[in-house]
PDB file of C-alpha atoms in Angstrom:
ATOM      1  CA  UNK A 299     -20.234  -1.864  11.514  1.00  0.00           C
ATOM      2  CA  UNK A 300     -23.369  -1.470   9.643  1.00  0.00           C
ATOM      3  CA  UNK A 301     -21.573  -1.785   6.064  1.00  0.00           C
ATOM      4  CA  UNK A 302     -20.129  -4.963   7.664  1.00  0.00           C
ATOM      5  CA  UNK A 303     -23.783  -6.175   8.743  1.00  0.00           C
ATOM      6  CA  UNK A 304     -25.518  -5.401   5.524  1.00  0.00           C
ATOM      7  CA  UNK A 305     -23.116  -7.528   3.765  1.00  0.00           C
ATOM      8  CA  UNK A 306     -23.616 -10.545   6.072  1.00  0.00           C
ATOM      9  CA  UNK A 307     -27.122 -10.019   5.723  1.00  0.00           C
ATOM     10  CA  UNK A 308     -26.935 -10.216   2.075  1.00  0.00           C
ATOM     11  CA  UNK A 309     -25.016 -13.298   1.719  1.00  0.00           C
ATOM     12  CA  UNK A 310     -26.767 -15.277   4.295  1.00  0.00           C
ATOM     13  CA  UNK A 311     -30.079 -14.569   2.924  1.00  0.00           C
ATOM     14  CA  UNK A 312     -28.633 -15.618  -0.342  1.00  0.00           C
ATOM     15  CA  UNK A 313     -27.267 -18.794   0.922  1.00  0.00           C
ATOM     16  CA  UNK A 314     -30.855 -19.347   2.816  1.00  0.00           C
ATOM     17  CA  UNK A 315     -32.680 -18.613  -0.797  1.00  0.00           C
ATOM     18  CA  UNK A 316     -29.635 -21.206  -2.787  1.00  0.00           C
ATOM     19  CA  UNK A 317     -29.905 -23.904   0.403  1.00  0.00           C
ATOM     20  CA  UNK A 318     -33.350 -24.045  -0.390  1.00  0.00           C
ATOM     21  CA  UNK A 319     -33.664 -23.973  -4.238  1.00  0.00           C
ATOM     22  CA  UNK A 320     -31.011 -27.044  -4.128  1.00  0.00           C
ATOM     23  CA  UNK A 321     -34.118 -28.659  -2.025  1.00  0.00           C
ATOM     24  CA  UNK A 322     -36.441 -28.190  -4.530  1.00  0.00           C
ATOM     25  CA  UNK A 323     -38.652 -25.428  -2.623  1.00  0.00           C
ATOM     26  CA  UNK A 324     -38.268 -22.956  -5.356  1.00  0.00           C
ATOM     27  CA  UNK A 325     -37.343 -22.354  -9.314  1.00  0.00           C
ATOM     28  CA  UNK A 326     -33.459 -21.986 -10.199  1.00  0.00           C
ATOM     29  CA  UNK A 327     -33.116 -17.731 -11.109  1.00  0.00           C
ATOM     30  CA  UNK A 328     -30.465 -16.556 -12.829  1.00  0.00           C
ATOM     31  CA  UNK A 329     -28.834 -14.909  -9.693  1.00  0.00           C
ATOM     32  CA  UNK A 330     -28.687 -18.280  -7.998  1.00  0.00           C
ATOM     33  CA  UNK A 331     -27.268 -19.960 -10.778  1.00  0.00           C
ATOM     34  CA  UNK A 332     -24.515 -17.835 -10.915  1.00  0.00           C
ATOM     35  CA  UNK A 333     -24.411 -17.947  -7.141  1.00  0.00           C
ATOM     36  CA  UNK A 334     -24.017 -21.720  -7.079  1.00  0.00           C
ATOM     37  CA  UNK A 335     -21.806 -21.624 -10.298  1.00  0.00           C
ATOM     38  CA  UNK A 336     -19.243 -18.991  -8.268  1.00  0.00           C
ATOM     39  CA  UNK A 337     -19.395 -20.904  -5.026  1.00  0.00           C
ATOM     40  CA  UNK A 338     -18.908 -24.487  -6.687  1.00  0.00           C
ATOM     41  CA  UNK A 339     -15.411 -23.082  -7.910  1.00  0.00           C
ATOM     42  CA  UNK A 340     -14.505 -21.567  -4.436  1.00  0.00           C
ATOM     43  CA  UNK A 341     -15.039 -18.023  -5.960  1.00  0.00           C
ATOM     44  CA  UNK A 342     -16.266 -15.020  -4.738  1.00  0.00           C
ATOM     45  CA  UNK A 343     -19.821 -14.336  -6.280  1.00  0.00           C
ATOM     46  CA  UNK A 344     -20.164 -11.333  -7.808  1.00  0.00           C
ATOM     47  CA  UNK A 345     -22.861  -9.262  -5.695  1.00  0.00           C
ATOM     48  CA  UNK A 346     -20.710 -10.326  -2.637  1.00  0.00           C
ATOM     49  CA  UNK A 347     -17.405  -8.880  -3.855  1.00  0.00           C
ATOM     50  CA  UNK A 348     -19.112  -5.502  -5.257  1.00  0.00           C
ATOM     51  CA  UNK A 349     -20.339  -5.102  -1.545  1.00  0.00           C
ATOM     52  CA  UNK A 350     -16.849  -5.561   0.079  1.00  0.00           C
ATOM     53  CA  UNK A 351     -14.578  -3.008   1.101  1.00  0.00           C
ATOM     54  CA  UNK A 352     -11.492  -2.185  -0.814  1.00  0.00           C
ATOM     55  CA  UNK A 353      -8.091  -3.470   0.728  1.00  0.00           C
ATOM     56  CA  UNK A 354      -9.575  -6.971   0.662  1.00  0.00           C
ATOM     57  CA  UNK A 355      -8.925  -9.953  -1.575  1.00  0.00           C
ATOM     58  CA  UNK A 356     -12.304 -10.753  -4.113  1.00  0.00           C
ATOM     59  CA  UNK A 357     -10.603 -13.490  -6.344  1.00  0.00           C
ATOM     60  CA  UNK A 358     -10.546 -16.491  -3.721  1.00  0.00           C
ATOM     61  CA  UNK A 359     -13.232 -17.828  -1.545  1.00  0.00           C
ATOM     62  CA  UNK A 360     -11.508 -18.944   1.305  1.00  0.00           C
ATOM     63  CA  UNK A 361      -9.304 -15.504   1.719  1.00  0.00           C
ATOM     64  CA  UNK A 362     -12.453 -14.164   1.234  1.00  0.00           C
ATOM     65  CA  UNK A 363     -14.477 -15.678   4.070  1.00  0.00           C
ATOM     66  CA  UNK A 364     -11.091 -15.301   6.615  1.00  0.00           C
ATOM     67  CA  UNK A 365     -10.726 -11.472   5.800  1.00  0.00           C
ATOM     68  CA  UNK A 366     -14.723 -10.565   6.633  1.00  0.00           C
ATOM     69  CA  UNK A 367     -14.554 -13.212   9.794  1.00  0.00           C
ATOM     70  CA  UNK A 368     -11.145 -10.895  10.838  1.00  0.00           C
ATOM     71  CA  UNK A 369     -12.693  -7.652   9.907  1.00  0.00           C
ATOM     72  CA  UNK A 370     -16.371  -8.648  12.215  1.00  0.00           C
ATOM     73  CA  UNK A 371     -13.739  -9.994  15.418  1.00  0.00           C
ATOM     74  CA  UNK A 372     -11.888  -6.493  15.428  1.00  0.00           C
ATOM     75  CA  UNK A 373     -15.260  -4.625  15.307  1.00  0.00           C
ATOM     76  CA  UNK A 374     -16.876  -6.831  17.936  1.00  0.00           C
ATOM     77  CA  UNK A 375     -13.765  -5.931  20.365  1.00  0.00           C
ATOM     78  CA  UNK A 376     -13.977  -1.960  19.727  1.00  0.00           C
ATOM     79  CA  UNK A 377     -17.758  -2.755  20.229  1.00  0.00           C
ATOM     80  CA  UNK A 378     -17.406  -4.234  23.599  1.00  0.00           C
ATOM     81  CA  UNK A 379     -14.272  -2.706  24.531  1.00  0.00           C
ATOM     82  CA  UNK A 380     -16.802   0.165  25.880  1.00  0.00           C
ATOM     83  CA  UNK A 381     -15.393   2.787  23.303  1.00  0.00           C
ATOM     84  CA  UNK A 382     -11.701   3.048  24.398  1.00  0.00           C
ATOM     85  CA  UNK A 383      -9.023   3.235  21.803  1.00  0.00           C
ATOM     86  CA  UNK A 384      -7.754  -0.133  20.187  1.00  0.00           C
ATOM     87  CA  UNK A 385      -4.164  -0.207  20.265  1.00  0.00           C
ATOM     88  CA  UNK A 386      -3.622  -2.382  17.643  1.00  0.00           C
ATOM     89  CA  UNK A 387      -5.776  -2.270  14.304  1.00  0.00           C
ATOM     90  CA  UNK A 388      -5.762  -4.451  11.159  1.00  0.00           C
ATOM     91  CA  UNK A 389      -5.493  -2.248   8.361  1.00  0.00           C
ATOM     92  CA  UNK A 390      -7.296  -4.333   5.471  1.00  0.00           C
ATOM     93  CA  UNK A 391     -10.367  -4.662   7.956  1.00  0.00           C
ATOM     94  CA  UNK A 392     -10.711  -0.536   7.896  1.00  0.00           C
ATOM     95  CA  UNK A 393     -13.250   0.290   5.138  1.00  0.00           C
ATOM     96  CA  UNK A 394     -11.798   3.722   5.254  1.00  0.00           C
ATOM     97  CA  UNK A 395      -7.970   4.273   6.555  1.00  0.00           C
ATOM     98  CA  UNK A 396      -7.873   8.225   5.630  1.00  0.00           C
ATOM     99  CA  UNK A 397     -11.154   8.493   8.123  1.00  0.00           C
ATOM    100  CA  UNK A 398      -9.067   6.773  10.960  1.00  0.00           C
ATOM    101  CA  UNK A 399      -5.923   9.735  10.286  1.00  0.00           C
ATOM    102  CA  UNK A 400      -8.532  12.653  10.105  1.00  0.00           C
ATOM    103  CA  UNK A 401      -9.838  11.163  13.612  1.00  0.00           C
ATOM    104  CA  UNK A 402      -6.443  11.358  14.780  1.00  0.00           C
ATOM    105  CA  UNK A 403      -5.435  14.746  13.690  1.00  0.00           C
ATOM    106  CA  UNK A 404      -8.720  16.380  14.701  1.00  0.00           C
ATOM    107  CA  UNK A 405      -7.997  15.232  18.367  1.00  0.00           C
ATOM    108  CA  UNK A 406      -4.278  16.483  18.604  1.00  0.00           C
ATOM    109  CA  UNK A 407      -5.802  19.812  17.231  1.00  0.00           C
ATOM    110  CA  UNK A 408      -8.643  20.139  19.931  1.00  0.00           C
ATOM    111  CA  UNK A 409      -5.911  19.532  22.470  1.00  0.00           C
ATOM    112  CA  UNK A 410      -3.230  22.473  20.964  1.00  0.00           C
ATOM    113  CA  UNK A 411      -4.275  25.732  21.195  1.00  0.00           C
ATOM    114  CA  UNK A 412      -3.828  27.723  18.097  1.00  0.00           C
ATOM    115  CA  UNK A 413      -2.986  25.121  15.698  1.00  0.00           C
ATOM    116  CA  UNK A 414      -5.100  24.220  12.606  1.00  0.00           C
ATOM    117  CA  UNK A 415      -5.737  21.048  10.567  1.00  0.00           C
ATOM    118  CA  UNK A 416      -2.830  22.111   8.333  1.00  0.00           C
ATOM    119  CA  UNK A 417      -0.259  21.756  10.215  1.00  0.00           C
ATOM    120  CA  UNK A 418      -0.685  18.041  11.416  1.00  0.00           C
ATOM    121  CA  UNK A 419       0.786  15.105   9.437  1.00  0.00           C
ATOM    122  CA  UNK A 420       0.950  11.645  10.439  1.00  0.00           C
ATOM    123  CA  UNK A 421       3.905   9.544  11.485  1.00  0.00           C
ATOM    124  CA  UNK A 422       5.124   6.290  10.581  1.00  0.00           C
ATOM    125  CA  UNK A 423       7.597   3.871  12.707  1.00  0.00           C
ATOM    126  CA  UNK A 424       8.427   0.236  11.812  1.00  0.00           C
ATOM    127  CA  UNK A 425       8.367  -1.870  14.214  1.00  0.00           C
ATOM    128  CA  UNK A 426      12.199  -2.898  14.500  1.00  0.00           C
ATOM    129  CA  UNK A 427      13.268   0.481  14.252  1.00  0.00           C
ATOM    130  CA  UNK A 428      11.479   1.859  17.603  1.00  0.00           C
ATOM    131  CA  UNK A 429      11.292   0.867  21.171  1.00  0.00           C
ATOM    132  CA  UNK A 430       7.518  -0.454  21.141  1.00  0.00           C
ATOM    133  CA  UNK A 431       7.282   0.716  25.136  1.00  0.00           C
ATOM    134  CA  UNK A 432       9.282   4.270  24.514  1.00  0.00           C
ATOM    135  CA  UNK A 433       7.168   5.238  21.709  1.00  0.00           C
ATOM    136  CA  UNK A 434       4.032   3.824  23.273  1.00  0.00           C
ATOM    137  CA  UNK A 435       4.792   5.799  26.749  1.00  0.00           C
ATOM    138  CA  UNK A 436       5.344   8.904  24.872  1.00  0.00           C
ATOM    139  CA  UNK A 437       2.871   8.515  22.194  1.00  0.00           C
ATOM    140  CA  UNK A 438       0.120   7.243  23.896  1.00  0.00           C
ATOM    141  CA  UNK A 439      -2.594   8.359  21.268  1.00  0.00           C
ATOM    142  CA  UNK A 440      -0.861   6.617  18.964  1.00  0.00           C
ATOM    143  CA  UNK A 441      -1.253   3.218  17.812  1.00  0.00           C
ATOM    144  CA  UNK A 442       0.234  -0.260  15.733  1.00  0.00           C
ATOM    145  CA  UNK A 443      -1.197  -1.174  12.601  1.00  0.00           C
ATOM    146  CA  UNK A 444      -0.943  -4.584  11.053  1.00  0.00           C
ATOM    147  CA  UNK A 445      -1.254  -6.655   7.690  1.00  0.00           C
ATOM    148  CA  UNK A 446       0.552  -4.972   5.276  1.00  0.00           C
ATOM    149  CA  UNK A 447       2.379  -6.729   2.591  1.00  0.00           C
ATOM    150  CA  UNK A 448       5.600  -5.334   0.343  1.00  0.00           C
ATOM    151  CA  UNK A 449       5.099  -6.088  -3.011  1.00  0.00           C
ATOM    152  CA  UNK A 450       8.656  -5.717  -5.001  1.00  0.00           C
ATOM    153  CA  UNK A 451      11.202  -6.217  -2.417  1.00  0.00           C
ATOM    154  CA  UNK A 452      11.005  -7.559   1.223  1.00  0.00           C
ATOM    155  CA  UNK A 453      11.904  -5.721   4.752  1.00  0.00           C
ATOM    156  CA  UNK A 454      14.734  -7.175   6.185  1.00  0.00           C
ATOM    157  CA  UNK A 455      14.453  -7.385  10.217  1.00  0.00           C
ATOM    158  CA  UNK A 456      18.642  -7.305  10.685  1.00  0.00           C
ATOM    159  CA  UNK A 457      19.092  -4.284   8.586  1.00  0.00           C
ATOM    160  CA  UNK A 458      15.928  -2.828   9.311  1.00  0.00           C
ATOM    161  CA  UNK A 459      15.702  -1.432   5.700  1.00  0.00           C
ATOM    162  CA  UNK A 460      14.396  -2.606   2.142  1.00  0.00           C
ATOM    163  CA  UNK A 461      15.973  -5.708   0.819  1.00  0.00           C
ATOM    164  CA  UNK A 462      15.997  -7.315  -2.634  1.00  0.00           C
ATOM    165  CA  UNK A 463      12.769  -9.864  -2.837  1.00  0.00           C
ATOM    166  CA  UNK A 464      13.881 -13.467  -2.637  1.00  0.00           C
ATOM    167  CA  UNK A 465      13.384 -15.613  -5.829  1.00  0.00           C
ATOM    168  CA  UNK A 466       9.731 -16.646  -7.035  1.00  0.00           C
ATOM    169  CA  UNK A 467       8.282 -14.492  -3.731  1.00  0.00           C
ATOM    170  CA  UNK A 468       7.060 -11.358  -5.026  1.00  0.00           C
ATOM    171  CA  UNK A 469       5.150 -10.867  -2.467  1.00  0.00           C
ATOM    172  CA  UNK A 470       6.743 -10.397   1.611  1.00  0.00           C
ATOM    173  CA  UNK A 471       5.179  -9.609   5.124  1.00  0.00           C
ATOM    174  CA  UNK A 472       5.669  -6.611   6.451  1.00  0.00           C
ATOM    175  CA  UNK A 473       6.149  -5.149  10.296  1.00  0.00           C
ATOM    176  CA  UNK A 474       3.390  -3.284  12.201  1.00  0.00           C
ATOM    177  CA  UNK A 475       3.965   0.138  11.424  1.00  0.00           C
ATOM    178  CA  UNK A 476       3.147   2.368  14.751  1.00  0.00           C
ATOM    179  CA  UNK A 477       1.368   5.729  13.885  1.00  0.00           C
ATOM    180  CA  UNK A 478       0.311   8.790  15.718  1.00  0.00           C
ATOM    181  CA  UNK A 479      -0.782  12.771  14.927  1.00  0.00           C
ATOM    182  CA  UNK A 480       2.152  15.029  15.157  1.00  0.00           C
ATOM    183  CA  UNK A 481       2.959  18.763  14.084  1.00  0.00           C
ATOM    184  CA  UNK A 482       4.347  18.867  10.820  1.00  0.00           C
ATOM    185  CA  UNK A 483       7.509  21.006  12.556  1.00  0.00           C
ATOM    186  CA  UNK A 484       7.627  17.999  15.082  1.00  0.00           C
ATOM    187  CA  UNK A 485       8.425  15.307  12.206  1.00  0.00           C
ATOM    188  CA  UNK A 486      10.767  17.602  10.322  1.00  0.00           C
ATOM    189  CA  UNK A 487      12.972  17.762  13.626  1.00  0.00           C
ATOM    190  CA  UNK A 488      12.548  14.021  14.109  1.00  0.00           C
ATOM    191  CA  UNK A 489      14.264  13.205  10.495  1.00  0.00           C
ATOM    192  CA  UNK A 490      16.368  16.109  10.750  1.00  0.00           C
ATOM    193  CA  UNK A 491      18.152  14.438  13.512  1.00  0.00           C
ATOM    194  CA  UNK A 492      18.082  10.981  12.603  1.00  0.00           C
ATOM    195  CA  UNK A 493      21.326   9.568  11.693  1.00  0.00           C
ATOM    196  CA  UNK A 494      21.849   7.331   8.666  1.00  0.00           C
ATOM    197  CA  UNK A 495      23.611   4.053   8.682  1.00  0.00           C
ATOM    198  CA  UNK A 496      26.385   6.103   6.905  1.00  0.00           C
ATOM    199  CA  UNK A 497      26.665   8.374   9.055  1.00  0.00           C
ATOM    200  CA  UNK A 498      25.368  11.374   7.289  1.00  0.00           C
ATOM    201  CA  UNK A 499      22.785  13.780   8.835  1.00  0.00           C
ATOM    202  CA  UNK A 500      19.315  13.397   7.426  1.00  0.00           C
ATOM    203  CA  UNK A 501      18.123  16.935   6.766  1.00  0.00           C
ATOM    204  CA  UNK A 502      14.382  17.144   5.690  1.00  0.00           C
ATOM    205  CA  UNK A 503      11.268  19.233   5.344  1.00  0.00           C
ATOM    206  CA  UNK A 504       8.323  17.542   3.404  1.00  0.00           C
ATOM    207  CA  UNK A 505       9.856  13.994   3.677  1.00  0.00           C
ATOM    208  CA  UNK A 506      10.163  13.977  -0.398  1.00  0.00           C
ATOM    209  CA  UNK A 507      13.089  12.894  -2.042  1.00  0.00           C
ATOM    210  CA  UNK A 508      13.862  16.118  -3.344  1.00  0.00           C
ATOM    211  CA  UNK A 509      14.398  17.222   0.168  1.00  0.00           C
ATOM    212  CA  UNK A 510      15.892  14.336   1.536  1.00  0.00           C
ATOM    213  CA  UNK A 511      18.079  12.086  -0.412  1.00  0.00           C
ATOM    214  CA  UNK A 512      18.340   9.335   2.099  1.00  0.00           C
ATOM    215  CA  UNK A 513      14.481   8.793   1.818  1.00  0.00           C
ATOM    216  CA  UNK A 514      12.961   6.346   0.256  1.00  0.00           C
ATOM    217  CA  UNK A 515       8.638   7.338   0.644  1.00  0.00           C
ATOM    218  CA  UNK A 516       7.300   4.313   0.013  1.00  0.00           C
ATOM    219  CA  UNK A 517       3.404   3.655  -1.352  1.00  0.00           C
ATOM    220  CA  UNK A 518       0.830   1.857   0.260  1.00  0.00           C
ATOM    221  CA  UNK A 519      -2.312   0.996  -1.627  1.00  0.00           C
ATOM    222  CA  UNK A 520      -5.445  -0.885  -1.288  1.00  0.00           C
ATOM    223  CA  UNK A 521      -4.757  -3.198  -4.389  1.00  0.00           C
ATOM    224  CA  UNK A 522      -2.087  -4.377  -6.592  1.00  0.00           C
ATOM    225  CA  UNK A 523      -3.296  -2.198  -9.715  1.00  0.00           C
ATOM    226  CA  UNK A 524      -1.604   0.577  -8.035  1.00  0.00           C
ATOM    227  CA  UNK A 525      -4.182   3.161  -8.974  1.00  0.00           C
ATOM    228  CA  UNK A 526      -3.878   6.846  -7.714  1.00  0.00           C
ATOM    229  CA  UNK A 527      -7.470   6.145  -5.732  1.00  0.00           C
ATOM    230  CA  UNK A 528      -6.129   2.946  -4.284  1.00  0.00           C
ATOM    231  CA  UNK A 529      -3.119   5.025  -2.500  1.00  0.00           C
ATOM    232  CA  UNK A 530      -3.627   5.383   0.807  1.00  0.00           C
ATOM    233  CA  UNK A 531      -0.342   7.042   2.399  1.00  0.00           C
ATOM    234  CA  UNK A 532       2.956   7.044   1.851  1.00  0.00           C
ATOM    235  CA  UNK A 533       5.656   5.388   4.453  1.00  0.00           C
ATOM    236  CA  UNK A 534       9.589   6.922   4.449  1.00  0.00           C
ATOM    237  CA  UNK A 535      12.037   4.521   4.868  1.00  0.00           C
ATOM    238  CA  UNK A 536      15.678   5.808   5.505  1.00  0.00           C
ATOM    239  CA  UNK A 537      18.340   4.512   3.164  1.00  0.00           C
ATOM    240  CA  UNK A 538      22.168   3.759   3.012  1.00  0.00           C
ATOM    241  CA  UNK A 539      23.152   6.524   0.682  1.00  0.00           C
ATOM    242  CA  UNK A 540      20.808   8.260  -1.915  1.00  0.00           C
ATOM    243  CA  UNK A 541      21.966   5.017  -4.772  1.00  0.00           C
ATOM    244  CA  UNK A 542      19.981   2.825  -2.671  1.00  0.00           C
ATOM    245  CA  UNK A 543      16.891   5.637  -3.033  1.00  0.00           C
ATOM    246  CA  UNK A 544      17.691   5.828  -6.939  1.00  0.00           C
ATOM    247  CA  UNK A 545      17.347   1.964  -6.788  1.00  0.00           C
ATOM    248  CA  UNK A 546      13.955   1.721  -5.020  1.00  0.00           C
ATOM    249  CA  UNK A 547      12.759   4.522  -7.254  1.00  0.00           C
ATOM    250  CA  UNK A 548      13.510   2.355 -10.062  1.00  0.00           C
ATOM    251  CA  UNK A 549      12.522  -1.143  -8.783  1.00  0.00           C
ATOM    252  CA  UNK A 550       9.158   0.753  -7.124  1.00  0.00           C
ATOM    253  CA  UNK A 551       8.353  -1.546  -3.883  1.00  0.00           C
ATOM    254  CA  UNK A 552       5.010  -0.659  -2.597  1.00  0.00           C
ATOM    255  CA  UNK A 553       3.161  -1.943  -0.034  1.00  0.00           C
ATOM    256  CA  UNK A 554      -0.579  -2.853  -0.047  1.00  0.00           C
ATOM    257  CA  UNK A 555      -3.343  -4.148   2.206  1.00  0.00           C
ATOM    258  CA  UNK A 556      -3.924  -7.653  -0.331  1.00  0.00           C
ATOM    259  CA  UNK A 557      -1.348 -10.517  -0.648  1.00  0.00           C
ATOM    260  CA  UNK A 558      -2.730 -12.089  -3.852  1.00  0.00           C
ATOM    261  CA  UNK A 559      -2.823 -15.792  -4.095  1.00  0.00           C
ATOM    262  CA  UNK A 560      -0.196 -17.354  -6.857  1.00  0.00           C
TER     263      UNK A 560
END
């Protein structure tokens, strides 16, 4: 919240100082000139995107202006929601997602006696492949998380599994994914009993391709570069056979938190 208000701050006092060198009132400085110069061509001035939080888009204006308006809504509802748990969070508006799993796996911890940071993990479900009122009922710490994008292939909702990207769309929405603090032996019995399309028993113990051949762990990051500091966590996605892993491997879908604008 106060990152949030310090930038708004920032850029409204800067807008004040340009509305009212554009008057007349006061000289032209070289920080308002390159103000003006980035807002004339519906660009994000420079200041302004060094003060934004990663996972949100710094090349155009408009995406700009619609991510911080998002981002200040879902604060002002967890402000006024007189602290209860939001059920439904919009990933790129999180200036730090790995903050929002260590909250999740330090209270599963203080309610399990005798079990230690180490032996939590997060889990992911798409929305498609779950019940949303089963897993809601039985995971009620848990909680949906929204605007993700799959960069490299698109999620098809029939099949509920990666699907070749269509032509000239690089770029494809992606379902909420629901996620909640479990014990690491918890998830391993989950996969371990899934059943593939195939029909083939997924067997599993660190969710890694090595271990499970139907897997396919897919990367989320914060930007397009793809950087290891971008990466954020990794979703597994159950295959056909272990081909279709070798060809996702290959092809290396990712998602991330930025659609860019083509």
């Amino acid at each position: 919240v106060e990152s949030l208000q310090v930038l708004l701050k920032h850029c409204r006092d800067q807008a004040q100082l340009l509305l009212k060198t554009m008057a007349g009132q006061r000289d032209w400085k070289p920080d308002l000139i390159c103000l003006h110069d980035a807002l004339s061509k519906s660009q994000v001035p420079q200041d302004w995107a060094y003060q934004t939080w990663a996972g949100v888009s710094t090349t155009n204006l408009s995406e700009w202006l619609s991510s911080v308006l998002s981002r200040h809504e879902q604060l002002a509802r967890w402000v006024t929601s007189g602290g209860s748990r939001p059920k439904n969070v919009w990933l790129p508006g999180l200036q730090s997602t790995k903050r929002l799993f260590a909250t999740l796996k330090q209270e599963l911890v203080r309610k399990l006696a005798g079990v230690s940071l180490d032996d939590i993990t997060i889990s992911f479900d798409i929305m498609g492949l779950v019940d949303v009122k089963q897993v809601t009922d039985t995971y009620p710490d848990g909680m949906w998380i929204s605007g993700l994008v799959l960069d490299g292939a698109q999620w098809s909702p029939k099949e509920h599994k990666l699907a070749d990207a269509t032509h000239k769309h690089l770029f494809a929405d992606f379902p909420k994914l629901f996620i909640t603090a479990l014990k690491k032996k918890d998830l391993e019995e989950r996969h371990a009993q899934q059943q593939n399309p195939s029909g083939v028993q997924v067997t599993g113990k660190k969710l890694s391709i090595s271990d499970n051949p139907y897997i396919y762990n897919c990367p989320c990051y914060t930007s397009t570069t793809r950087s290891l500091s971008s990466l954020i966590f990794t979703v597994p996605m159950h295959t056909e056979n272990p081909g279709a892993v070798e060809k996702w491997v290959l092809r290396a879908p990712a998602l991330v938190t930025i659609k860019p604008s083509l």
